[in-house]
Short mmCIF file of C-alpha atoms in Angstrom, two decimals:
data_model
loop_
_atom_site.label_atom_id
_atom_site.label_comp_id
_atom_site.label_asym_id
_atom_site.label_seq_id
_atom_site.Cartn_x
_atom_site.Cartn_y
_atom_site.Cartn_z
CA MET A 1 6.77 8.61 -46.28
CA ALA A 2 3.36 7.00 -46.00
CA LYS A 3 1.54 5.56 -43.02
CA GLN A 4 2.70 2.02 -43.81
CA ASP A 5 6.34 3.18 -43.75
CA VAL A 6 6.34 3.69 -39.99
CA TYR A 7 8.82 1.21 -38.57
CA ILE A 8 7.92 -0.26 -35.19
CA ASP A 9 10.75 -2.18 -33.54
CA PRO A 10 9.75 -5.84 -32.88
CA MET A 11 10.64 -5.28 -29.21
CA ASN A 12 7.85 -2.71 -29.02
CA THR A 13 5.23 -4.92 -30.65
CA ALA A 14 6.16 -7.96 -28.51
CA PHE A 15 5.93 -5.84 -25.36
CA ALA A 16 2.54 -4.45 -26.41
CA ARG A 17 1.04 -7.83 -27.31
CA ALA A 18 2.08 -9.59 -24.08
CA MET A 19 0.93 -6.67 -21.95
CA GLU A 20 -2.40 -6.40 -23.74
CA LEU A 21 -3.31 -10.08 -23.30
CA SER A 22 -2.45 -10.12 -19.61
CA THR A 23 -4.33 -6.85 -19.06
CA TYR A 24 -7.52 -8.34 -20.53
CA ALA A 25 -7.13 -11.45 -18.36
CA GLY A 26 -6.41 -9.44 -15.21
CA LEU A 27 -9.29 -7.01 -15.72
CA ALA A 28 -11.76 -9.84 -16.38
CA VAL A 29 -10.78 -11.75 -13.24
CA MET A 30 -10.66 -8.64 -11.04
CA ILE A 31 -14.00 -7.22 -12.17
CA VAL A 32 -16.05 -10.45 -12.45
CA PHE A 33 -15.10 -11.74 -8.99
CA GLY A 34 -15.15 -8.23 -7.54
CA ILE A 35 -18.74 -7.73 -8.68
CA LEU A 36 -19.75 -11.15 -7.33
CA TYR A 37 -18.24 -10.10 -3.98
CA LEU A 38 -20.17 -6.83 -4.04
CA LEU A 39 -23.34 -8.77 -4.88
CA GLY A 40 -22.98 -10.70 -1.64
CA PHE A 41 -21.19 -13.91 -2.63
CA SER A 42 -18.81 -15.28 -0.02
CA GLY A 43 -15.94 -12.95 0.87
CA PHE A 44 -12.85 -13.14 3.05
CA VAL A 45 -13.48 -9.63 4.40
CA ASP A 46 -16.94 -8.87 5.76
CA MET A 47 -18.08 -5.70 4.04
CA LYS A 48 -19.79 -4.20 7.08
CA GLN A 49 -16.69 -4.75 9.20
CA ALA A 50 -14.54 -3.28 6.47
CA ILE A 51 -16.68 -0.13 6.35
CA ALA A 52 -16.55 0.21 10.12
CA ASN A 53 -12.75 0.07 10.16
CA TRP A 54 -11.47 1.43 6.87
CA HIS A 55 -10.54 4.75 8.43
CA LEU A 56 -7.72 2.94 10.29
CA PRO A 57 -4.17 2.63 8.91
CA VAL A 58 -3.85 -0.61 6.99
CA SER A 59 -2.06 -2.63 9.71
CA GLU A 60 -4.65 -1.70 12.37
CA PHE A 61 -7.47 -2.36 9.91
CA TRP A 62 -6.44 -5.99 9.46
CA LYS A 63 -5.93 -6.48 13.20
CA GLU A 64 -9.46 -5.22 13.87
CA VAL A 65 -11.22 -6.93 10.96
CA LYS A 66 -9.46 -10.32 10.82
CA GLY A 67 -7.12 -10.31 13.85
CA ILE A 68 -4.09 -10.82 11.61
CA GLU A 69 -0.89 -9.10 10.60
CA ILE A 70 -0.31 -9.05 6.87
CA HIS A 71 3.07 -9.65 5.26
CA GLY A 72 3.04 -11.03 1.75
CA TYR A 73 0.33 -12.60 -0.35
CA SER A 74 -0.97 -15.51 1.74
CA TRP A 75 -3.84 -13.37 3.06
CA PHE A 76 -5.69 -13.79 -0.21
CA LEU A 77 -3.87 -16.76 -1.83
CA SER A 78 -4.93 -19.03 1.06
CA HIS A 79 -8.60 -18.01 0.69
CA LEU A 80 -9.23 -18.59 -2.99
CA THR A 81 -12.80 -19.76 -2.39
CA SER A 82 -13.66 -16.17 -1.46
CA MET A 83 -14.70 -13.77 -4.20
CA ASP A 84 -12.64 -10.83 -2.91
CA ALA A 85 -9.53 -13.04 -2.75
CA LEU A 86 -10.14 -14.13 -6.35
CA SER A 87 -10.58 -10.50 -7.34
CA MET A 88 -7.15 -9.86 -5.81
CA VAL A 89 -5.74 -12.53 -8.13
CA GLY A 90 -6.98 -10.32 -10.98
CA VAL A 91 -5.11 -7.35 -9.45
CA CYS A 92 -1.98 -9.52 -9.36
CA ILE A 93 -2.37 -10.50 -13.03
CA LEU A 94 -2.70 -6.79 -13.89
CA SER A 95 0.40 -6.03 -11.85
CA LEU A 96 2.27 -8.79 -13.71
CA ALA A 97 1.33 -7.47 -17.16
CA PRO A 98 4.35 -5.16 -17.65
CA LEU A 99 6.68 -7.93 -16.44
CA LEU A 100 5.29 -10.30 -19.07
CA GLY A 101 5.73 -7.52 -21.63
CA LEU A 102 9.37 -7.07 -20.61
CA VAL A 103 10.03 -10.81 -20.89
CA ALA A 104 8.49 -10.81 -24.39
CA ALA A 105 10.60 -7.78 -25.38
CA LEU A 106 13.74 -9.46 -24.02
CA PHE A 107 13.26 -12.39 -26.42
CA ARG A 108 12.97 -9.92 -29.34
CA SER A 109 15.96 -7.78 -28.41
CA GLY A 110 18.57 -9.89 -30.25
CA GLY A 111 21.42 -7.82 -31.59
CA GLN A 112 20.67 -4.85 -29.34
CA LYS A 113 22.80 -5.80 -26.34
CA ALA A 114 22.18 -2.61 -24.36
CA PHE A 115 18.43 -3.27 -24.40
CA THR A 116 18.92 -6.93 -23.50
CA ILE A 117 20.77 -5.68 -20.41
CA PHE A 118 18.08 -3.07 -19.64
CA TYR A 119 15.32 -5.68 -19.85
CA ILE A 120 17.23 -8.13 -17.65
CA ILE A 121 17.77 -5.36 -15.06
CA LEU A 122 14.09 -4.42 -15.23
CA ILE A 123 12.95 -8.03 -14.89
CA ILE A 124 15.21 -8.51 -11.84
CA GLU A 125 13.91 -5.28 -10.30
CA PHE A 126 10.34 -6.33 -10.97
CA ALA A 127 10.91 -9.80 -9.53
CA PHE A 128 12.45 -8.18 -6.45
CA ALA A 129 9.39 -5.94 -6.06
CA ILE A 130 7.18 -9.04 -6.10
CA LEU A 131 9.33 -11.19 -3.83
CA LYS A 132 10.47 -8.54 -1.36
CA PRO A 133 7.43 -8.83 0.90
CA ILE A 134 8.13 -12.58 1.18
CA ILE A 135 11.91 -12.66 1.49
CA LEU A 136 12.36 -9.40 3.41
CA PRO A 137 9.02 -8.93 5.17
CA GLY A 138 10.26 -6.46 7.81
CA VAL A 139 12.46 -4.27 5.63
CA GLY A 140 10.91 -0.90 4.95
CA GLY A 141 7.78 -1.88 6.80
CA HIS A 142 6.85 -1.40 10.42
CA MET B 1 -21.81 25.85 -28.61
CA ARG B 2 -19.18 27.32 -26.31
CA VAL B 3 -21.74 27.99 -23.61
CA LYS B 4 -22.82 24.33 -23.83
CA TRP B 5 -19.32 23.10 -23.01
CA TRP B 6 -18.90 25.57 -20.19
CA LEU B 7 -22.16 24.33 -18.74
CA LEU B 8 -21.17 20.69 -19.15
CA LEU B 9 -17.79 21.16 -17.52
CA GLY B 10 -19.28 23.28 -14.76
CA PHE B 11 -21.74 20.48 -14.15
CA LEU B 12 -18.95 17.91 -13.96
CA ALA B 13 -16.97 19.99 -11.48
CA TRP B 14 -20.08 20.55 -9.43
CA GLY B 15 -20.77 16.79 -9.56
CA ILE B 16 -17.39 15.95 -8.08
CA PHE B 17 -17.67 18.42 -5.24
CA TRP B 18 -21.30 17.74 -4.56
CA SER B 19 -20.73 14.00 -4.26
CA GLY B 20 -17.67 14.59 -2.09
CA GLN B 21 -19.31 17.10 0.19
CA ALA B 22 -22.51 15.07 0.44
CA LEU B 23 -20.50 12.01 1.31
CA ALA B 24 -18.46 13.76 3.95
CA ALA B 25 -21.56 15.30 5.50
CA GLU B 26 -23.48 12.03 5.47
CA ALA B 27 -20.60 10.05 6.96
CA ALA B 28 -20.12 12.66 9.68
CA ALA B 29 -23.83 12.75 10.49
CA GLN B 30 -24.25 9.00 10.66
CA GLY B 31 -20.84 8.09 12.03
CA GLY B 32 -20.10 6.27 8.80
CA GLY B 33 -23.48 4.48 9.08
CA LEU B 34 -24.37 4.41 5.39
CA PRO B 35 -25.65 1.04 4.17
CA TRP B 36 -22.75 -1.04 2.83
CA TRP B 37 -24.05 -1.03 -0.73
CA ALA B 38 -24.04 2.76 -0.85
CA TRP B 39 -20.25 2.93 -0.82
CA PRO B 40 -19.57 1.02 -4.05
CA VAL B 41 -22.33 3.07 -5.73
CA ILE B 42 -20.89 6.37 -4.47
CA LEU B 43 -17.37 5.32 -5.51
CA PHE B 44 -18.63 4.34 -8.95
CA VAL B 45 -20.37 7.69 -9.50
CA PHE B 46 -17.43 9.65 -8.07
CA THR B 47 -14.84 7.90 -10.25
CA PHE B 48 -17.13 8.01 -13.30
CA VAL B 49 -17.19 11.82 -13.05
CA ILE B 50 -13.39 11.89 -12.60
CA GLY B 51 -13.11 9.60 -15.63
CA LEU B 52 -15.13 12.07 -17.70
CA ILE B 53 -12.85 14.98 -16.80
CA ALA B 54 -9.43 13.23 -16.87
CA PRO B 55 -9.06 12.64 -20.64
CA MET B 56 -10.08 16.21 -21.39
CA SER B 57 -7.40 17.59 -19.10
CA GLY B 58 -4.56 15.25 -20.02
CA VAL B 59 -3.97 14.06 -16.45
CA GLY B 60 -4.43 10.49 -15.26
CA GLY B 61 -7.46 9.68 -13.11
CA GLY B 62 -5.30 8.78 -10.12
CA VAL B 63 -3.97 12.28 -9.75
CA LEU B 64 -7.55 13.54 -9.24
CA PHE B 65 -8.84 10.50 -7.31
CA VAL B 66 -6.18 10.40 -4.59
CA PRO B 67 -6.34 14.03 -3.39
CA LEU B 68 -10.13 14.35 -3.69
CA SER B 69 -10.74 11.04 -1.92
CA THR B 70 -8.25 11.93 0.80
CA ALA B 71 -10.10 15.20 1.33
CA PHE B 72 -13.67 13.86 1.23
CA PHE B 73 -13.82 10.12 1.93
CA PRO B 74 -13.50 8.39 5.30
CA PHE B 75 -11.04 5.71 4.07
CA SER B 76 -7.51 5.57 5.41
CA VAL B 77 -5.05 7.24 3.08
CA ASP B 78 -3.39 3.79 2.71
CA PHE B 79 -6.46 2.35 0.96
CA ILE B 80 -6.90 5.48 -1.14
CA ARG B 81 -3.30 5.32 -2.35
CA GLY B 82 -3.69 1.61 -3.08
CA ALA B 83 -6.84 2.22 -5.13
CA GLY B 84 -5.30 5.25 -6.87
CA LEU B 85 -2.31 3.19 -7.91
CA ILE B 86 -4.45 0.36 -9.34
CA MET B 87 -6.60 2.91 -11.21
CA ALA B 88 -3.54 4.61 -12.71
CA LEU B 89 -2.11 1.19 -13.59
CA THR B 90 -5.31 0.01 -15.28
CA SER B 91 -5.57 3.19 -17.37
CA ALA B 92 -1.93 2.94 -18.46
CA LEU B 93 -2.17 -0.77 -19.27
CA SER B 94 -5.34 -0.26 -21.31
CA SER B 95 -3.99 2.54 -23.48
CA SER B 96 -0.29 1.64 -23.90
CA PRO B 97 -0.48 -1.30 -26.37
CA GLU B 98 -2.33 0.69 -29.05
CA LEU B 99 -0.02 3.69 -28.61
CA ILE B 100 3.02 1.43 -28.98
CA ARG B 101 1.67 -0.11 -32.20
CA LYS B 102 1.17 3.36 -33.70
CA GLY B 103 4.78 4.27 -32.93
CA LEU B 104 3.75 6.93 -30.39
CA ALA B 105 4.97 5.11 -27.26
CA ASN B 106 8.55 3.88 -27.51
CA ILE B 107 9.82 1.31 -25.02
CA LYS B 108 13.38 1.98 -26.16
CA VAL B 109 12.98 5.41 -24.55
CA MET B 110 11.17 3.89 -21.60
CA ALA B 111 13.68 1.13 -20.73
CA PRO B 112 16.69 3.19 -19.54
CA VAL B 113 14.66 5.68 -17.48
CA VAL B 114 12.48 3.01 -15.88
CA CYS B 115 15.55 1.00 -14.79
CA VAL B 116 16.07 3.82 -12.26
CA SER B 117 12.54 5.07 -11.62
CA MET B 118 11.20 1.59 -10.82
CA VAL B 119 13.59 1.36 -7.86
CA THR B 120 12.62 4.80 -6.58
CA SER B 121 8.92 4.05 -7.14
CA ILE B 122 9.17 0.91 -4.98
CA LEU B 123 11.10 2.88 -2.33
CA GLY B 124 8.38 5.54 -2.41
CA GLY B 125 5.68 2.90 -1.80
CA ILE B 126 7.63 1.45 1.12
CA VAL B 127 8.33 4.84 2.71
CA GLY B 128 4.70 6.00 2.32
CA LEU B 129 3.25 2.95 4.05
CA TRP B 130 5.97 3.00 6.69
CA ILE B 131 5.24 6.60 7.68
CA THR B 132 1.50 6.06 8.11
CA ASN B 133 1.95 2.85 10.08
CA ALA B 134 5.04 3.63 12.19
CA PHE B 135 3.93 6.98 13.54
CA PRO B 136 0.56 7.67 15.20
CA SER B 137 0.29 10.98 13.34
CA GLY B 138 2.01 9.70 10.19
CA LYS B 139 -1.14 9.82 8.07
CA TYR B 140 -1.50 13.55 8.73
CA TYR B 141 2.07 14.21 7.58
CA ILE B 142 1.35 12.18 4.42
CA THR B 143 -1.84 14.18 3.85
CA ILE B 144 0.06 17.48 4.20
CA ALA B 145 2.85 16.23 1.92
CA LEU B 146 0.23 15.22 -0.67
CA GLY B 147 -1.18 18.75 -0.53
CA VAL B 148 2.31 20.18 -1.08
CA VAL B 149 2.91 17.82 -4.04
CA LEU B 150 -0.42 18.97 -5.53
CA PHE B 151 0.72 22.58 -5.27
CA ILE B 152 3.88 21.62 -7.15
CA ILE B 153 1.79 19.83 -9.83
CA PHE B 154 -0.38 22.95 -10.05
CA VAL B 155 2.69 25.14 -10.63
CA VAL B 156 4.09 22.66 -13.21
CA MET B 157 0.77 22.73 -15.11
CA LEU B 158 0.58 26.52 -14.86
CA THR B 159 4.09 27.23 -16.08
CA SER B 160 4.96 24.40 -18.49
CA LYS B 161 4.58 25.13 -22.18
CA ARG B 162 4.15 22.07 -24.35
CA VAL B 163 6.08 21.93 -27.60
CA GLU B 164 4.35 19.92 -30.28
CA PHE B 165 7.42 19.13 -32.36
CA PRO B 166 10.62 20.09 -30.48
CA GLU B 167 13.69 20.48 -32.64
CA VAL B 168 16.59 18.28 -31.52
CA ARG B 169 19.68 19.51 -33.33
CA GLU B 170 22.12 17.17 -31.63
CA GLN B 171 21.61 14.02 -29.57
CA ASP B 172 23.71 13.34 -26.48
CA GLY B 173 26.15 10.45 -26.82
CA LEU B 174 24.13 7.98 -24.78
CA SER B 175 20.86 8.62 -26.64
CA ARG B 176 22.68 8.33 -29.96
CA ALA B 177 24.40 5.09 -28.93
CA LEU B 178 21.05 3.59 -27.86
CA GLY B 179 19.35 4.72 -31.06
CA LEU B 180 16.64 6.64 -29.23
CA SER B 181 14.59 7.78 -32.19
CA GLY B 182 11.35 6.78 -33.90
CA SER B 183 8.49 7.81 -36.11
CA TRP B 184 4.73 7.86 -36.32
CA PHE B 185 2.05 8.82 -38.82
CA GLU B 186 0.56 12.19 -37.88
CA PRO B 187 -2.95 12.48 -39.37
CA SER B 188 -3.17 16.26 -38.87
CA LEU B 189 -0.09 16.69 -41.11
CA ASP B 190 -0.88 13.65 -43.28
CA LYS B 191 2.73 12.50 -43.08
CA VAL B 192 5.15 10.40 -41.05
CA VAL B 193 6.94 12.45 -38.41
CA GLU B 194 10.41 11.40 -37.25
CA TYR B 195 11.90 12.37 -33.90
CA ARG B 196 15.10 12.01 -31.85
CA ILE B 197 15.62 11.97 -28.07
CA THR B 198 18.37 13.86 -26.23
CA ARG B 199 19.66 14.67 -22.68
CA LEU B 200 19.03 11.12 -21.45
CA PRO B 201 21.30 11.29 -18.34
CA VAL B 202 19.52 14.38 -16.96
CA GLY B 203 16.16 12.82 -17.84
CA ILE B 204 17.02 9.72 -15.82
CA PHE B 205 17.70 11.88 -12.74
CA PHE B 206 14.29 13.56 -12.99
CA PHE B 207 12.51 10.26 -13.55
CA ALA B 208 14.08 8.88 -10.36
CA LEU B 209 12.60 11.77 -8.39
CA VAL B 210 9.19 11.46 -10.02
CA GLY B 211 9.10 7.68 -9.47
CA PHE B 212 9.61 8.15 -5.72
CA ILE B 213 6.76 10.67 -5.45
CA ALA B 214 4.43 8.52 -7.58
CA GLY B 215 5.08 5.41 -5.47
CA MET B 216 4.74 7.26 -2.20
CA PHE B 217 1.40 8.90 -2.91
CA GLY B 218 -0.15 6.34 -5.25
CA LEU B 219 -0.30 8.90 -8.06
CA GLY B 220 0.27 8.24 -11.71
CA ALA B 221 3.15 10.45 -12.79
CA GLY B 222 2.02 11.75 -16.19
CA TRP B 223 1.97 15.32 -14.85
CA ALA B 224 5.77 15.16 -14.44
CA ASN B 225 6.83 12.55 -17.02
CA VAL B 226 5.39 14.52 -19.91
CA PRO B 227 7.26 17.83 -19.29
CA VAL B 228 10.55 15.92 -18.75
CA LEU B 229 10.15 13.92 -21.98
CA ASN B 230 8.84 16.85 -23.99
CA LEU B 231 10.71 19.92 -22.79
CA LEU B 232 13.94 18.33 -21.57
CA MET B 233 14.44 15.25 -23.73
CA GLY B 234 12.95 16.63 -26.94
CA ALA B 235 10.15 14.10 -27.49
CA PRO B 236 7.19 15.46 -29.51
CA ILE B 237 4.20 16.03 -27.24
CA LYS B 238 2.26 13.01 -28.54
CA VAL B 239 5.30 10.76 -28.07
CA ALA B 240 5.86 12.22 -24.60
CA THR B 241 2.29 11.60 -23.40
CA SER B 242 2.19 8.10 -24.93
CA THR B 243 5.61 7.00 -23.66
CA SER B 244 4.64 8.41 -20.27
CA MET B 245 1.71 5.95 -20.18
CA ALA B 246 4.08 3.02 -20.76
CA ILE B 247 6.39 4.31 -18.01
CA ILE B 248 3.46 4.66 -15.62
CA ALA B 249 2.37 1.09 -16.42
CA VAL B 250 5.75 -0.37 -15.45
CA ASN B 251 6.40 1.84 -12.40
CA ASP B 252 2.92 1.52 -10.94
CA ALA B 253 2.83 -2.25 -11.49
CA ALA B 254 6.05 -2.61 -9.49
CA ALA B 255 4.81 -0.31 -6.71
CA ALA B 256 1.41 -2.08 -6.61
CA TRP B 257 2.99 -5.24 -5.13
CA ILE B 258 3.98 -3.29 -2.02
CA TYR B 259 0.36 -2.23 -1.48
CA VAL B 260 -1.02 -5.71 -2.23
CA ALA B 261 1.44 -7.33 0.19
CA LYS B 262 0.45 -4.90 2.96
CA GLY B 263 -3.27 -5.51 2.39
CA ALA B 264 -3.79 -1.91 1.21
CA VAL B 265 -5.78 -2.95 -1.88
CA LEU B 266 -9.42 -3.67 -1.01
CA PRO B 267 -11.61 -4.99 -3.86
CA MET B 268 -14.57 -3.19 -2.28
CA ILE B 269 -12.89 0.15 -3.01
CA VAL B 270 -10.85 -0.78 -6.08
CA VAL B 271 -13.41 -2.59 -8.25
CA PRO B 272 -16.15 0.10 -8.37
CA SER B 273 -13.46 2.75 -8.79
CA VAL B 274 -11.77 0.99 -11.73
CA VAL B 275 -15.10 0.26 -13.43
CA GLY B 276 -16.31 3.85 -12.86
CA ILE B 277 -13.19 5.54 -14.16
CA SER B 278 -12.91 3.16 -17.14
CA ILE B 279 -16.47 3.86 -18.33
CA GLY B 280 -16.13 7.58 -17.57
CA ALA B 281 -12.81 7.81 -19.42
CA ARG B 282 -14.23 6.18 -22.56
CA ILE B 283 -17.03 8.77 -22.68
CA GLY B 284 -14.63 11.55 -21.63
CA ALA B 285 -12.26 10.68 -24.48
CA LYS B 286 -15.10 11.27 -26.96
CA ILE B 287 -16.08 14.56 -25.31
CA ALA B 288 -12.41 15.61 -25.27
CA VAL B 289 -12.34 15.73 -29.07
CA LYS B 290 -14.82 18.61 -29.00
CA ALA B 291 -14.00 20.25 -25.68
CA LYS B 292 -11.87 23.38 -25.33
CA PRO B 293 -8.59 22.01 -23.97
CA ALA B 294 -7.46 25.27 -22.35
CA PHE B 295 -10.64 25.61 -20.31
CA VAL B 296 -10.49 21.99 -19.15
CA LYS B 297 -6.86 22.42 -18.14
CA TYR B 298 -7.78 25.42 -15.98
CA LEU B 299 -10.73 23.53 -14.51
CA VAL B 300 -8.48 20.65 -13.42
CA MET B 301 -5.90 23.09 -12.09
CA ALA B 302 -8.62 24.74 -10.00
CA ILE B 303 -9.70 21.34 -8.66
CA MET B 304 -6.09 20.52 -7.79
CA LEU B 305 -5.54 23.81 -6.04
CA LEU B 306 -8.67 23.25 -3.99
CA ALA B 307 -7.71 19.62 -3.21
CA ALA B 308 -4.21 20.74 -2.21
CA THR B 309 -5.65 23.32 0.19
CA LEU B 310 -8.16 20.86 1.64
CA ASN B 311 -5.49 18.19 2.19
CA ILE B 312 -3.14 20.61 3.95
CA ILE B 313 -5.97 21.88 6.16
CA LYS B 314 -7.05 18.30 6.95
CA GLY B 315 -3.47 17.32 7.83
CA LEU B 316 -2.88 20.40 9.99
CA LYS B 317 -6.19 19.83 11.79
CA GLY B 318 -5.17 16.23 12.47
CA LEU B 319 -1.93 17.47 14.02
CA HIS B 320 -3.94 20.08 16.04
CA VAL B 321 -1.90 22.88 14.48
CA ILE B 322 -5.10 24.70 13.46
#
């Protein structure tokens, strides 16, 4: 068999394409706004305060630096004029990339029922991972 | 020629420890009073050096970043794990699409094992953050546990023998029913290589365990995924390492939401680290083609052993045991 005879299942290629595009988008957003933040553009977290407190466990850190308790995503989604919050949006796009890949693979899994079920389970699990901090903020936390 | 590579790798190892030691000493001397801009620069250099070494050794950057940073840097272990997870995720996301297109990574193999390991990876993330936040001395227990996990990784690397093309005589029923097989063009043989996967149920059990550890400590899990896929499930080594990257991408992305929602991902730490390791890994991948793989493997194992020891000592000191 020659190189061109390698068969790649369409599920694989759909997964790869969707994940690749969202990875590029996520990296660009995270790095561009992250660098602007490091260059001194407006940030939600003051860098000097962060450095003074980043030895603390995460819950104490936020109490000291911003006087808040963090559960969920509002801590950065409600401050989208700040460069570090926008950089966090990039992290979220990166963290969504495999989910988008799974959705793309699901639409190409016709005729392979077991994989349709696997992808649906994975998408539900992924959605739960994203929504858990909002719908069950105390579970598993402190 | 050989001497040149020994010198280069020795320099890289020295670079990691020098930057770590210098950082620790400076922070201790000044009470963490370095100018703010120094930290992103230090993180960039530190992760760049890790990025150079990682591709030569076959481990993800996260597995070096987390223990070394825990040992040397003043950040809380929560922020280190958050950054380590995003670094491992970025590496996996960047490499997986190309590997899938070549037929090396197979999401049909990935899907059934990740159905289980994603749940345990999320649980691991929750448990890790809960321990450090619920107990005053929780971070020291996590640091000790990380050291123990590193010892286990060290033993796995020391004892596991990779099989380039394992022979699978008979597939288990589940693997056969799911059609877990594939092919890729192998340039070194100048032909298309076909493979089949077996022992899927046992593999799923191991992936569950590995997912929990990866989520808890913010490590990528290539060190464990690869032996399970290769030695247990019969995937050729290239398929095992490539499919492992796709598994890491999905597991770490799910676990990352826990860290984001707890505020354990700080752009100030994550951005220079991701940029540093990405640039370092690109250069490291080119060096890896010429480097002696056995020597690099032993170098990384030595670093891990040292990091394991340092983490256990740090944790025991925190608990006033020593």
